[in-house]
Amino acid sequence: MAYFIQFEDKSLGENTSLATLAGVKANFSSLTNIVLTNHASDLHDKYANSGVKTVLYQDENFTVRDLAQTAEFLFNLLKNSNDTYIFEDSKLGNLVAARLAAKLAVPFIPSISNIKVGPNSVSLSREIDSTKVVRLSHLKGKGVISVAINGVVEKAKAEVSEKPMTISAEEPATYVEKRDAGNDLLFAKTVVAGGKGLQDAEGFKPLEQLADKLDASVGATKAVTDVGWLPVSRMIGISGVSVKPDIFYSFGIAGAVQHTTGMDQSKHIIAVNTDPTAPIFKLADYGIVGDANQVIDQLINLV
Amino acid sequence: MKIATIVKSELTDPKTYTTHRTKVFYHPEKLFLSDSDKAAVELAVKIAGNNGQVDLFTLEQGEVGVRVLHEALAMGAASATEFVGSDPNDPANAYLAAEKVSEYLKDQGYDLILVGDVVGSAPIAAYLAENLGFNLYENVTRLSPNWEYETELDRGQLKGKVQTPAVLTVEANAIEPELPSFPALEAAQKQTIKSVALNLDTEEASEVVVNQTQHPHVIWNLDEEPDAVEKLVAALRQDGIMK
């Protein structure tokens, strides 16, 4: 049994992605999604289609500004079970996960990129920076992990229930949003980006559909934002934003250095372009030489 | 004020680990004191001032442990201790190591424990805070003289006031460390390092193995292989990139 633990604080932008929930679900057959929130009534529909049984713990005073109280609530909730507790590999996820692990006196294994669930243990791989090695740990009993894995969001029905939690109204810290906090592209785990190879602004509609399926954010090259097919805030590259997602899908982008400077640190790059000599293929883990629009349509049907 | 700073190295050179087929080779000569630990030591020395004391500890082993302690001693710390018998990068038994370290530190009167935030190292700060009953402040990017701190989150910052005794994890940009002088470096090299055995149960230890899901660089041609998209999706699923 495993629990995926998330926070939905309406006053903060530090929420978990559905793609991570989908990725965790693909690994654990018995999974419960626990959501600590201050606006449960807004969340029923979102999780009713997540395919994972979800329990929303509601208190209007809840805030992740109080990390200690959040961890204390989780400790009291989970102390008598003997399971794996999973958080997203984000700064907030890791802060609460570490506190919970310390309270439970169990291992905390952060930044896991691959999970194998065996009969007696869970094998966890963590990439060691830019090396060619991974650290392999085996969780034999109760433990806390944080994961950087992504799945495809399936629209499957799931049971959603709501329970009260009691949180005091104290706030030991204030939260100040970063200037660019509103730009999803900067924080997305998956980015789907399009270039002039998508032909016209209409070509971005299927890309947005694909992004919806992958819980991804849509990016573009400067050439695309210059002609107004997408707003400038979506521009990736030397004149725009730099992104470092887990997965970067590049459609109809040749890969000029002005663009790749903003995405070449992505963990996995998948490229589609009609030109087999396009520089983007040098960066790609996987690529398809072919029409990007055609590939996007096929991907929408396949994932 | 009495401050303990737990220092470690940082993997900045990908050749710290090299591979040949399934074998992994470790090159500790490429590891040095991490930038965030330099910030932690600098912050500790500034807070301690003339009347306080900064003691260094490390869970690094062998030559790496000695190197990071010498580097940190040159920045103005008073003493250095290495904990022997643990891997500072192994998250699987970090809680056991933290338990032993907490036992060692608990009656020594520390007001503050500073730890650098190093990507890839095992997280021990929360365990130390829990075991010692200290407050915990992580990802600290700023600490003012009147104890106001800022914690870095993905899209914003938490701001509040540190209540001591406390454990703080410090980001590299929290303070700009001063370069140690040559006499300080020379004196640090001569300073004695104390060793304390942790005697950990290593049954739960993790292992470093070759990454079998290396970047494959496979390119299909849609004209020649009409099922290229199916092959792409299958490959992404097999590699765990798409679940």
PDB file of C-alpha atoms in Angstrom, chain A:
ATOM      1  CA  MET A   1       0.000   0.000   0.000  1.00  0.00           C
ATOM      2  CA  ALA A   2       1.253   3.493  -0.787  1.00  0.00           C
ATOM      3  CA  TYR A   3       0.063   7.026  -0.152  1.00  0.00           C
ATOM      4  CA  PHE A   4       0.737   9.964  -2.442  1.00  0.00           C
ATOM      5  CA  ILE A   5       0.617  13.147  -0.388  1.00  0.00           C
ATOM      6  CA  GLN A   6      -0.230  16.509  -1.892  1.00  0.00           C
ATOM      7  CA  PHE A   7      -1.065  20.031  -0.785  1.00  0.00           C
ATOM      8  CA  GLU A   8      -3.633  22.334  -2.315  1.00  0.00           C
ATOM      9  CA  ASP A   9      -3.295  25.742  -0.709  1.00  0.00           C
ATOM     10  CA  LYS A  10      -5.360  28.242  -2.684  1.00  0.00           C
ATOM     11  CA  SER A  11      -3.162  31.137  -1.590  1.00  0.00           C
ATOM     12  CA  LEU A  12       0.056  29.530  -2.854  1.00  0.00           C
ATOM     13  CA  GLY A  13       1.167  28.365  -6.286  1.00  0.00           C
ATOM     14  CA  GLU A  14       3.161  25.399  -4.944  1.00  0.00           C
ATOM     15  CA  ASN A  15       0.731  22.638  -5.867  1.00  0.00           C
ATOM     16  CA  THR A  16       1.482  19.152  -7.144  1.00  0.00           C
ATOM     17  CA  SER A  17       1.045  18.116 -10.762  1.00  0.00           C
ATOM     18  CA  LEU A  18      -1.478  15.485 -11.876  1.00  0.00           C
ATOM     19  CA  ALA A  19       1.218  13.977 -14.124  1.00  0.00           C
ATOM     20  CA  THR A  20       3.232  13.011 -11.030  1.00  0.00           C
ATOM     21  CA  LEU A  21       0.135  11.370  -9.530  1.00  0.00           C
ATOM     22  CA  ALA A  22      -0.321   9.463 -12.813  1.00  0.00           C
ATOM     23  CA  GLY A  23       3.348   8.405 -12.770  1.00  0.00           C
ATOM     24  CA  VAL A  24       3.067   7.140  -9.179  1.00  0.00           C
ATOM     25  CA  LYS A  25      -0.171   5.317  -9.994  1.00  0.00           C
ATOM     26  CA  ALA A  26       1.608   3.428 -12.778  1.00  0.00           C
ATOM     27  CA  ASN A  27       4.012   1.989 -10.186  1.00  0.00           C
ATOM     28  CA  PHE A  28       1.768   1.171  -7.228  1.00  0.00           C
ATOM     29  CA  SER A  29      -1.314  -0.985  -7.725  1.00  0.00           C
ATOM     30  CA  SER A  30      -2.725   0.033  -4.348  1.00  0.00           C
ATOM     31  CA  LEU A  31      -2.469   3.786  -4.031  1.00  0.00           C
ATOM     32  CA  THR A  32      -4.401   6.391  -2.048  1.00  0.00           C
ATOM     33  CA  ASN A  33      -4.043  10.069  -2.826  1.00  0.00           C
ATOM     34  CA  ILE A  34      -4.076  12.253   0.292  1.00  0.00           C
ATOM     35  CA  VAL A  35      -4.679  15.955  -0.295  1.00  0.00           C
ATOM     36  CA  LEU A  36      -4.337  18.510   2.499  1.00  0.00           C
ATOM     37  CA  THR A  37      -6.278  21.573   1.497  1.00  0.00           C
ATOM     38  CA  ASN A  38      -8.135  24.724   2.453  1.00  0.00           C
ATOM     39  CA  HIS A  39     -10.589  24.556  -0.499  1.00  0.00           C
ATOM     40  CA  ALA A  40     -11.770  20.946  -0.803  1.00  0.00           C
ATOM     41  CA  SER A  41     -15.078  21.853  -2.422  1.00  0.00           C
ATOM     42  CA  ASP A  42     -13.213  23.130  -5.511  1.00  0.00           C
ATOM     43  CA  LEU A  43     -11.220  19.911  -5.877  1.00  0.00           C
ATOM     44  CA  HIS A  44     -13.793  17.100  -6.058  1.00  0.00           C
ATOM     45  CA  ASP A  45     -14.120  17.223  -9.859  1.00  0.00           C
ATOM     46  CA  LYS A  46     -10.358  17.413 -10.410  1.00  0.00           C
ATOM     47  CA  TYR A  47      -9.627  14.233  -8.464  1.00  0.00           C
ATOM     48  CA  ALA A  48     -12.854  12.416  -9.416  1.00  0.00           C
ATOM     49  CA  ASN A  49     -11.260  12.014 -12.862  1.00  0.00           C
ATOM     50  CA  SER A  50      -7.733  11.187 -11.673  1.00  0.00           C
ATOM     51  CA  GLY A  51      -8.199   7.399 -11.540  1.00  0.00           C
ATOM     52  CA  VAL A  52      -6.848   7.328  -7.956  1.00  0.00           C
ATOM     53  CA  LYS A  53      -8.886   7.020  -4.752  1.00  0.00           C
ATOM     54  CA  THR A  54      -8.540  10.414  -3.081  1.00  0.00           C
ATOM     55  CA  VAL A  55      -9.150  11.658   0.448  1.00  0.00           C
ATOM     56  CA  LEU A  56      -9.351  15.432   0.815  1.00  0.00           C
ATOM     57  CA  TYR A  57      -8.473  16.667   4.314  1.00  0.00           C
ATOM     58  CA  GLN A  58     -10.097  20.058   4.709  1.00  0.00           C
ATOM     59  CA  ASP A  59      -9.530  22.917   7.105  1.00  0.00           C
ATOM     60  CA  GLU A  60      -9.899  26.523   6.073  1.00  0.00           C
ATOM     61  CA  ASN A  61      -6.917  27.388   8.291  1.00  0.00           C
ATOM     62  CA  PHE A  62      -4.638  24.938   6.514  1.00  0.00           C
ATOM     63  CA  THR A  63      -1.569  26.462   4.919  1.00  0.00           C
ATOM     64  CA  VAL A  64       1.739  25.007   3.864  1.00  0.00           C
ATOM     65  CA  ARG A  65       3.383  28.087   5.366  1.00  0.00           C
ATOM     66  CA  ASP A  66       3.302  26.089   8.608  1.00  0.00           C
ATOM     67  CA  LEU A  67       5.541  23.169   7.641  1.00  0.00           C
ATOM     68  CA  ALA A  68       5.854  21.849  11.204  1.00  0.00           C
ATOM     69  CA  GLN A  69       2.097  21.667  11.754  1.00  0.00           C
ATOM     70  CA  THR A  70       1.580  20.061   8.330  1.00  0.00           C
ATOM     71  CA  ALA A  71       4.119  17.342   9.174  1.00  0.00           C
ATOM     72  CA  GLU A  72       2.589  16.854  12.620  1.00  0.00           C
ATOM     73  CA  PHE A  73      -0.863  16.290  11.109  1.00  0.00           C
ATOM     74  CA  LEU A  74       0.522  13.743   8.636  1.00  0.00           C
ATOM     75  CA  PHE A  75       2.452  11.987  11.402  1.00  0.00           C
ATOM     76  CA  ASN A  76      -0.686  11.548  13.498  1.00  0.00           C
ATOM     77  CA  LEU A  77      -2.586  10.361  10.434  1.00  0.00           C
ATOM     78  CA  LEU A  78      -0.017   7.826   9.245  1.00  0.00           C
ATOM     79  CA  LYS A  79       1.969   6.741  12.315  1.00  0.00           C
ATOM     80  CA  ASN A  80       0.114   3.450  12.740  1.00  0.00           C
ATOM     81  CA  SER A  81       0.315   2.290   9.126  1.00  0.00           C
ATOM     82  CA  ASN A  82       3.284   0.492   7.584  1.00  0.00           C
ATOM     83  CA  ASP A  83       3.419   1.837   4.055  1.00  0.00           C
ATOM     84  CA  THR A  84       5.324   3.945   1.557  1.00  0.00           C
ATOM     85  CA  TYR A  85       4.590   7.667   1.698  1.00  0.00           C
ATOM     86  CA  ILE A  86       5.251   9.490  -1.532  1.00  0.00           C
ATOM     87  CA  PHE A  87       5.731  13.202  -2.166  1.00  0.00           C
ATOM     88  CA  GLU A  88       6.509  15.143  -5.295  1.00  0.00           C
ATOM     89  CA  ASP A  89      10.194  15.975  -5.767  1.00  0.00           C
ATOM     90  CA  SER A  90       9.641  19.699  -5.339  1.00  0.00           C
ATOM     91  CA  LYS A  91      11.122  21.995  -2.714  1.00  0.00           C
ATOM     92  CA  LEU A  92       7.878  21.973  -0.735  1.00  0.00           C
ATOM     93  CA  GLY A  93       7.396  18.213  -1.164  1.00  0.00           C
ATOM     94  CA  ASN A  94      10.897  17.504   0.104  1.00  0.00           C
ATOM     95  CA  LEU A  95      10.569  19.866   3.075  1.00  0.00           C
ATOM     96  CA  VAL A  96       7.442  18.159   4.378  1.00  0.00           C
ATOM     97  CA  ALA A  97       8.668  14.669   3.432  1.00  0.00           C
ATOM     98  CA  ALA A  98      11.892  15.121   5.428  1.00  0.00           C
ATOM     99  CA  ARG A  99       9.939  16.303   8.470  1.00  0.00           C
ATOM    100  CA  LEU A 100       7.511  13.402   8.254  1.00  0.00           C
ATOM    101  CA  ALA A 101      10.336  10.852   7.884  1.00  0.00           C
ATOM    102  CA  ALA A 102      12.100  12.342  10.907  1.00  0.00           C
ATOM    103  CA  LYS A 103       8.936  12.112  13.007  1.00  0.00           C
ATOM    104  CA  LEU A 104       8.335   8.521  11.917  1.00  0.00           C
ATOM    105  CA  ALA A 105      12.087   7.681  12.299  1.00  0.00           C
ATOM    106  CA  VAL A 106      12.118   5.975   8.898  1.00  0.00           C
ATOM    107  CA  PRO A 107      14.294   6.475   5.786  1.00  0.00           C
ATOM    108  CA  PHE A 108      13.604   9.409   3.483  1.00  0.00           C
ATOM    109  CA  ILE A 109      14.828   8.771  -0.049  1.00  0.00           C
ATOM    110  CA  PRO A 110      14.442  11.887  -2.207  1.00  0.00           C
ATOM    111  CA  SER A 111      14.505  12.580  -5.968  1.00  0.00           C
ATOM    112  CA  ILE A 112      13.598   9.107  -7.185  1.00  0.00           C
ATOM    113  CA  SER A 113      13.392   8.762 -10.957  1.00  0.00           C
ATOM    114  CA  ASN A 114      12.598   5.057 -11.204  1.00  0.00           C
ATOM    115  CA  ILE A 115      10.621   2.675  -8.983  1.00  0.00           C
ATOM    116  CA  LYS A 116      10.311  -1.098  -9.051  1.00  0.00           C
ATOM    117  CA  VAL A 117       7.863  -2.604  -6.597  1.00  0.00           C
ATOM    118  CA  GLY A 118       8.858  -6.143  -5.568  1.00  0.00           C
ATOM    119  CA  PRO A 119       7.140  -8.614  -3.243  1.00  0.00           C
ATOM    120  CA  ASN A 120       9.321  -7.715  -0.232  1.00  0.00           C
ATOM    121  CA  SER A 121      10.807  -4.350  -1.059  1.00  0.00           C
ATOM    122  CA  VAL A 122      10.573  -1.290  -3.250  1.00  0.00           C
ATOM    123  CA  SER A 123      13.690  -0.599  -5.368  1.00  0.00           C
ATOM    124  CA  LEU A 124      14.355   3.078  -5.895  1.00  0.00           C
ATOM    125  CA  SER A 125      16.803   4.656  -8.357  1.00  0.00           C
ATOM    126  CA  ARG A 126      18.112   8.155  -7.985  1.00  0.00           C
ATOM    127  CA  GLU A 127      20.245   9.678 -10.729  1.00  0.00           C
ATOM    128  CA  ILE A 128      23.539  11.131  -9.510  1.00  0.00           C
ATOM    129  CA  ASP A 129      23.748  14.493 -11.237  1.00  0.00           C
ATOM    130  CA  SER A 130      25.277  14.325 -14.698  1.00  0.00           C
ATOM    131  CA  THR A 131      27.150  11.064 -14.112  1.00  0.00           C
ATOM    132  CA  LYS A 132      26.425   7.707 -15.735  1.00  0.00           C
ATOM    133  CA  VAL A 133      25.503   6.092 -12.429  1.00  0.00           C
ATOM    134  CA  VAL A 134      22.465   5.838 -10.191  1.00  0.00           C
ATOM    135  CA  ARG A 135      22.086   5.224  -6.498  1.00  0.00           C
ATOM    136  CA  LEU A 136      19.919   2.176  -5.932  1.00  0.00           C
ATOM    137  CA  SER A 137      18.146   1.864  -2.568  1.00  0.00           C
ATOM    138  CA  HIS A 138      15.784  -0.829  -1.361  1.00  0.00           C
ATOM    139  CA  LEU A 139      12.976   0.152   0.941  1.00  0.00           C
ATOM    140  CA  LYS A 140      12.013  -2.938   2.926  1.00  0.00           C
ATOM    141  CA  GLY A 141       9.451  -1.433   5.276  1.00  0.00           C
ATOM    142  CA  LYS A 142       7.894   1.880   6.082  1.00  0.00           C
ATOM    143  CA  GLY A 143       9.551   4.821   4.330  1.00  0.00           C
ATOM    144  CA  VAL A 144       9.150   8.234   2.759  1.00  0.00           C
ATOM    145  CA  ILE A 145      10.200   9.021  -0.797  1.00  0.00           C
ATOM    146  CA  SER A 146       9.941  11.938  -3.192  1.00  0.00           C
ATOM    147  CA  VAL A 147       9.571  11.238  -6.883  1.00  0.00           C
ATOM    148  CA  ALA A 148      10.412  12.957 -10.148  1.00  0.00           C
ATOM    149  CA  ILE A 149       8.372  10.725 -12.408  1.00  0.00           C
ATOM    150  CA  ASN A 150       5.645  11.604 -14.848  1.00  0.00           C
ATOM    151  CA  GLY A 151       2.697   9.721 -16.222  1.00  0.00           C
ATOM    152  CA  VAL A 152      -0.049  10.262 -18.723  1.00  0.00           C
ATOM    153  CA  VAL A 153      -3.169  11.651 -17.087  1.00  0.00           C
ATOM    154  CA  GLU A 154      -5.987   9.210 -17.812  1.00  0.00           C
ATOM    155  CA  LYS A 155      -9.502  10.514 -17.304  1.00  0.00           C
ATOM    156  CA  ALA A 156     -10.678   7.594 -15.141  1.00  0.00           C
ATOM    157  CA  LYS A 157     -13.370   7.823 -12.485  1.00  0.00           C
ATOM    158  CA  ALA A 158     -12.211   7.587  -8.864  1.00  0.00           C
ATOM    159  CA  GLU A 159     -13.750   7.775  -5.404  1.00  0.00           C
ATOM    160  CA  VAL A 160     -13.225  11.124  -3.695  1.00  0.00           C
ATOM    161  CA  SER A 161     -14.087  11.625  -0.035  1.00  0.00           C
ATOM    162  CA  GLU A 162     -13.687  14.593   2.275  1.00  0.00           C
ATOM    163  CA  LYS A 163     -12.611  14.519   5.907  1.00  0.00           C
ATOM    164  CA  PRO A 164     -12.059  17.332   8.366  1.00  0.00           C
ATOM    165  CA  MET A 165      -8.659  18.129   9.852  1.00  0.00           C
ATOM    166  CA  THR A 166      -7.898  20.477  12.687  1.00  0.00           C
ATOM    167  CA  ILE A 167      -5.220  23.045  12.107  1.00  0.00           C
ATOM    168  CA  SER A 168      -4.527  26.081  14.279  1.00  0.00           C
ATOM    169  CA  ALA A 169      -4.659  29.469  12.582  1.00  0.00           C
ATOM    170  CA  GLU A 170      -1.047  30.339  13.494  1.00  0.00           C
ATOM    171  CA  GLU A 171       1.226  31.182  10.588  1.00  0.00           C
ATOM    172  CA  PRO A 172       4.895  31.149  11.578  1.00  0.00           C
ATOM    173  CA  ALA A 173       6.003  32.393   8.165  1.00  0.00           C
ATOM    174  CA  THR A 174       4.728  34.628   5.390  1.00  0.00           C
ATOM    175  CA  TYR A 175       4.800  33.635   1.724  1.00  0.00           C
ATOM    176  CA  VAL A 176       6.104  35.949  -0.978  1.00  0.00           C
ATOM    177  CA  GLU A 177       5.545  34.881  -4.563  1.00  0.00           C
ATOM    178  CA  LYS A 178       8.421  35.177  -7.034  1.00  0.00           C
ATOM    179  CA  ARG A 179       8.000  37.717  -9.825  1.00  0.00           C
ATOM    180  CA  ASP A 180       7.657  35.026 -12.507  1.00  0.00           C
ATOM    181  CA  ALA A 181       5.598  32.599 -10.378  1.00  0.00           C
ATOM    182  CA  GLY A 182       2.613  32.897 -12.719  1.00  0.00           C
ATOM    183  CA  ASN A 183       4.442  31.471 -15.736  1.00  0.00           C
ATOM    184  CA  ASP A 184       3.698  27.722 -15.656  1.00  0.00           C
ATOM    185  CA  LEU A 185       6.302  27.054 -18.315  1.00  0.00           C
ATOM    186  CA  LEU A 186       9.106  27.724 -15.831  1.00  0.00           C
ATOM    187  CA  PHE A 187       7.912  25.086 -13.379  1.00  0.00           C
ATOM    188  CA  ALA A 188       6.461  22.420 -15.689  1.00  0.00           C
ATOM    189  CA  LYS A 189       7.737  18.844 -15.371  1.00  0.00           C
ATOM    190  CA  THR A 190       6.829  18.268 -19.015  1.00  0.00           C
ATOM    191  CA  VAL A 191       7.066  20.840 -21.792  1.00  0.00           C
ATOM    192  CA  VAL A 192       5.715  20.471 -25.314  1.00  0.00           C
ATOM    193  CA  ALA A 193       7.217  23.107 -27.577  1.00  0.00           C
ATOM    194  CA  GLY A 194       6.398  24.031 -31.146  1.00  0.00           C
ATOM    195  CA  GLY A 195       8.270  25.890 -33.861  1.00  0.00           C
ATOM    196  CA  LYS A 196       7.466  27.278 -37.295  1.00  0.00           C
ATOM    197  CA  GLY A 197       7.320  23.655 -38.492  1.00  0.00           C
ATOM    198  CA  LEU A 198       3.749  23.533 -37.128  1.00  0.00           C
ATOM    199  CA  GLN A 199       2.840  25.766 -40.128  1.00  0.00           C
ATOM    200  CA  ASP A 200       0.377  28.189 -38.498  1.00  0.00           C
ATOM    201  CA  ALA A 201      -1.368  29.200 -35.272  1.00  0.00           C
ATOM    202  CA  GLU A 202      -3.965  26.452 -35.831  1.00  0.00           C
ATOM    203  CA  GLY A 203      -1.153  23.900 -35.549  1.00  0.00           C
ATOM    204  CA  PHE A 204      -0.831  24.796 -31.876  1.00  0.00           C
ATOM    205  CA  LYS A 205      -4.364  23.638 -31.016  1.00  0.00           C
ATOM    206  CA  PRO A 206      -3.496  19.911 -31.272  1.00  0.00           C
ATOM    207  CA  LEU A 207      -0.273  20.705 -29.381  1.00  0.00           C
ATOM    208  CA  GLU A 208      -2.358  22.172 -26.556  1.00  0.00           C
ATOM    209  CA  GLN A 209      -4.539  19.043 -26.616  1.00  0.00           C
ATOM    210  CA  LEU A 210      -1.418  16.898 -26.264  1.00  0.00           C
ATOM    211  CA  ALA A 211      -0.182  19.156 -23.461  1.00  0.00           C
ATOM    212  CA  ASP A 212      -3.475  18.611 -21.646  1.00  0.00           C
ATOM    213  CA  LYS A 213      -3.032  14.829 -21.876  1.00  0.00           C
ATOM    214  CA  LEU A 214       0.557  14.987 -20.644  1.00  0.00           C
ATOM    215  CA  ASP A 215      -0.181  17.652 -17.988  1.00  0.00           C
ATOM    216  CA  ALA A 216       2.458  19.679 -19.797  1.00  0.00           C
ATOM    217  CA  SER A 217       3.063  23.346 -20.432  1.00  0.00           C
ATOM    218  CA  VAL A 218       3.273  24.694 -23.994  1.00  0.00           C
ATOM    219  CA  GLY A 219       6.405  26.531 -25.136  1.00  0.00           C
ATOM    220  CA  ALA A 220       7.590  27.918 -28.439  1.00  0.00           C
ATOM    221  CA  THR A 221      10.511  29.338 -30.355  1.00  0.00           C
ATOM    222  CA  LYS A 222      11.077  33.067 -30.867  1.00  0.00           C
ATOM    223  CA  ALA A 223       9.914  32.751 -34.481  1.00  0.00           C
ATOM    224  CA  VAL A 224       6.513  31.567 -33.241  1.00  0.00           C
ATOM    225  CA  THR A 225       6.039  34.255 -30.608  1.00  0.00           C
ATOM    226  CA  ASP A 226       7.295  36.954 -33.006  1.00  0.00           C
ATOM    227  CA  VAL A 227       4.414  36.213 -35.407  1.00  0.00           C
ATOM    228  CA  GLY A 228       1.960  36.105 -32.498  1.00  0.00           C
ATOM    229  CA  TRP A 229       0.953  32.425 -32.651  1.00  0.00           C
ATOM    230  CA  LEU A 230       1.687  32.251 -28.918  1.00  0.00           C
ATOM    231  CA  PRO A 231       2.342  35.005 -26.327  1.00  0.00           C
ATOM    232  CA  VAL A 232       5.918  36.111 -25.644  1.00  0.00           C
ATOM    233  CA  SER A 233       5.767  34.523 -22.163  1.00  0.00           C
ATOM    234  CA  ARG A 234       5.902  31.129 -23.947  1.00  0.00           C
ATOM    235  CA  MET A 235       9.216  31.890 -25.698  1.00  0.00           C
ATOM    236  CA  ILE A 236      12.027  29.476 -24.796  1.00  0.00           C
ATOM    237  CA  GLY A 237      15.603  30.465 -25.496  1.00  0.00           C
ATOM    238  CA  ILE A 238      18.166  33.180 -25.159  1.00  0.00           C
ATOM    239  CA  SER A 239      15.564  35.977 -25.517  1.00  0.00           C
ATOM    240  CA  GLY A 240      12.907  34.166 -23.491  1.00  0.00           C
ATOM    241  CA  VAL A 241      12.843  31.762 -20.576  1.00  0.00           C
ATOM    242  CA  SER A 242      15.093  28.829 -19.758  1.00  0.00           C
ATOM    243  CA  VAL A 243      13.367  25.595 -18.817  1.00  0.00           C
ATOM    244  CA  LYS A 244      14.682  22.383 -17.293  1.00  0.00           C
ATOM    245  CA  PRO A 245      11.781  19.925 -17.322  1.00  0.00           C
ATOM    246  CA  ASP A 246      11.949  16.151 -16.915  1.00  0.00           C
ATOM    247  CA  ILE A 247      10.640  15.712 -20.476  1.00  0.00           C
ATOM    248  CA  PHE A 248      10.880  18.182 -23.348  1.00  0.00           C
ATOM    249  CA  TYR A 249       8.953  17.430 -26.550  1.00  0.00           C
ATOM    250  CA  SER A 250      10.110  19.519 -29.496  1.00  0.00           C
ATOM    251  CA  PHE A 251       7.834  19.690 -32.558  1.00  0.00           C
ATOM    252  CA  GLY A 252       8.846  21.412 -35.779  1.00  0.00           C
ATOM    253  CA  ILE A 253      11.859  23.059 -34.158  1.00  0.00           C
ATOM    254  CA  ALA A 254      15.193  22.978 -36.026  1.00  0.00           C
ATOM    255  CA  GLY A 255      17.242  23.616 -32.896  1.00  0.00           C
ATOM    256  CA  ALA A 256      19.076  26.901 -33.410  1.00  0.00           C
ATOM    257  CA  VAL A 257      21.392  27.636 -30.516  1.00  0.00           C
ATOM    258  CA  GLN A 258      19.300  30.712 -29.596  1.00  0.00           C
ATOM    259  CA  HIS A 259      16.479  28.279 -28.730  1.00  0.00           C
ATOM    260  CA  THR A 260      18.408  25.268 -27.399  1.00  0.00           C
ATOM    261  CA  THR A 261      20.219  27.453 -24.830  1.00  0.00           C
ATOM    262  CA  GLY A 262      16.884  27.617 -23.030  1.00  0.00           C
ATOM    263  CA  MET A 263      16.083  23.891 -23.044  1.00  0.00           C
ATOM    264  CA  ASP A 264      19.252  21.828 -23.384  1.00  0.00           C
ATOM    265  CA  GLN A 265      19.338  21.069 -19.639  1.00  0.00           C
ATOM    266  CA  SER A 266      16.078  19.085 -19.900  1.00  0.00           C
ATOM    267  CA  LYS A 267      16.411  15.542 -18.579  1.00  0.00           C
ATOM    268  CA  HIS A 268      14.874  13.844 -21.638  1.00  0.00           C
ATOM    269  CA  ILE A 269      14.442  15.435 -25.054  1.00  0.00           C
ATOM    270  CA  ILE A 270      12.153  14.072 -27.766  1.00  0.00           C
ATOM    271  CA  ALA A 271      12.373  15.805 -31.142  1.00  0.00           C
ATOM    272  CA  VAL A 272      10.253  15.743 -34.281  1.00  0.00           C
ATOM    273  CA  ASN A 273      11.321  17.544 -37.438  1.00  0.00           C
ATOM    274  CA  THR A 274      11.141  16.990 -41.190  1.00  0.00           C
ATOM    275  CA  ASP A 275      14.851  17.768 -41.652  1.00  0.00           C
ATOM    276  CA  PRO A 276      17.049  14.800 -40.619  1.00  0.00           C
ATOM    277  CA  THR A 277      20.071  17.127 -40.328  1.00  0.00           C
ATOM    278  CA  ALA A 278      18.308  19.515 -37.877  1.00  0.00           C
ATOM    279  CA  PRO A 279      20.602  20.254 -34.887  1.00  0.00           C
ATOM    280  CA  ILE A 280      17.793  19.421 -32.433  1.00  0.00           C
ATOM    281  CA  PHE A 281      18.355  15.710 -33.184  1.00  0.00           C
ATOM    282  CA  LYS A 282      21.862  15.958 -31.697  1.00  0.00           C
ATOM    283  CA  LEU A 283      20.288  16.739 -28.315  1.00  0.00           C
ATOM    284  CA  ALA A 284      17.437  14.257 -28.583  1.00  0.00           C
ATOM    285  CA  ASP A 285      17.133  10.946 -26.716  1.00  0.00           C
ATOM    286  CA  TYR A 286      14.448   9.948 -29.195  1.00  0.00           C
ATOM    287  CA  GLY A 287      13.436  11.564 -32.444  1.00  0.00           C
ATOM    288  CA  ILE A 288      11.206  11.180 -35.453  1.00  0.00           C
ATOM    289  CA  VAL A 289      12.050  12.556 -38.874  1.00  0.00           C
ATOM    290  CA  GLY A 290       8.638  13.503 -40.166  1.00  0.00           C
ATOM    291  CA  ASP A 291       5.791  15.989 -40.161  1.00  0.00           C
ATOM    292  CA  ALA A 292       5.276  17.329 -36.617  1.00  0.00           C
ATOM    293  CA  ASN A 293       1.518  17.870 -37.070  1.00  0.00           C
ATOM    294  CA  GLN A 294       1.047  14.250 -38.090  1.00  0.00           C
ATOM    295  CA  VAL A 295       3.099  12.987 -35.143  1.00  0.00           C
ATOM    296  CA  ILE A 296       1.166  15.180 -32.670  1.00  0.00           C
ATOM    297  CA  ASP A 297      -2.165  13.786 -33.955  1.00  0.00           C
ATOM    298  CA  GLN A 298      -0.909  10.222 -33.578  1.00  0.00           C
ATOM    299  CA  LEU A 299       0.475  10.908 -30.096  1.00  0.00           C
ATOM    300  CA  ILE A 300      -2.873  12.331 -28.948  1.00  0.00           C
ATOM    301  CA  ASN A 301      -4.523   9.053 -29.928  1.00  0.00           C
ATOM    302  CA  LEU A 302      -1.798   6.839 -28.476  1.00  0.00           C
ATOM    303  CA  VAL A 303      -1.129   8.254 -24.993  1.00  0.00           C
TER     304      VAL A 303
END
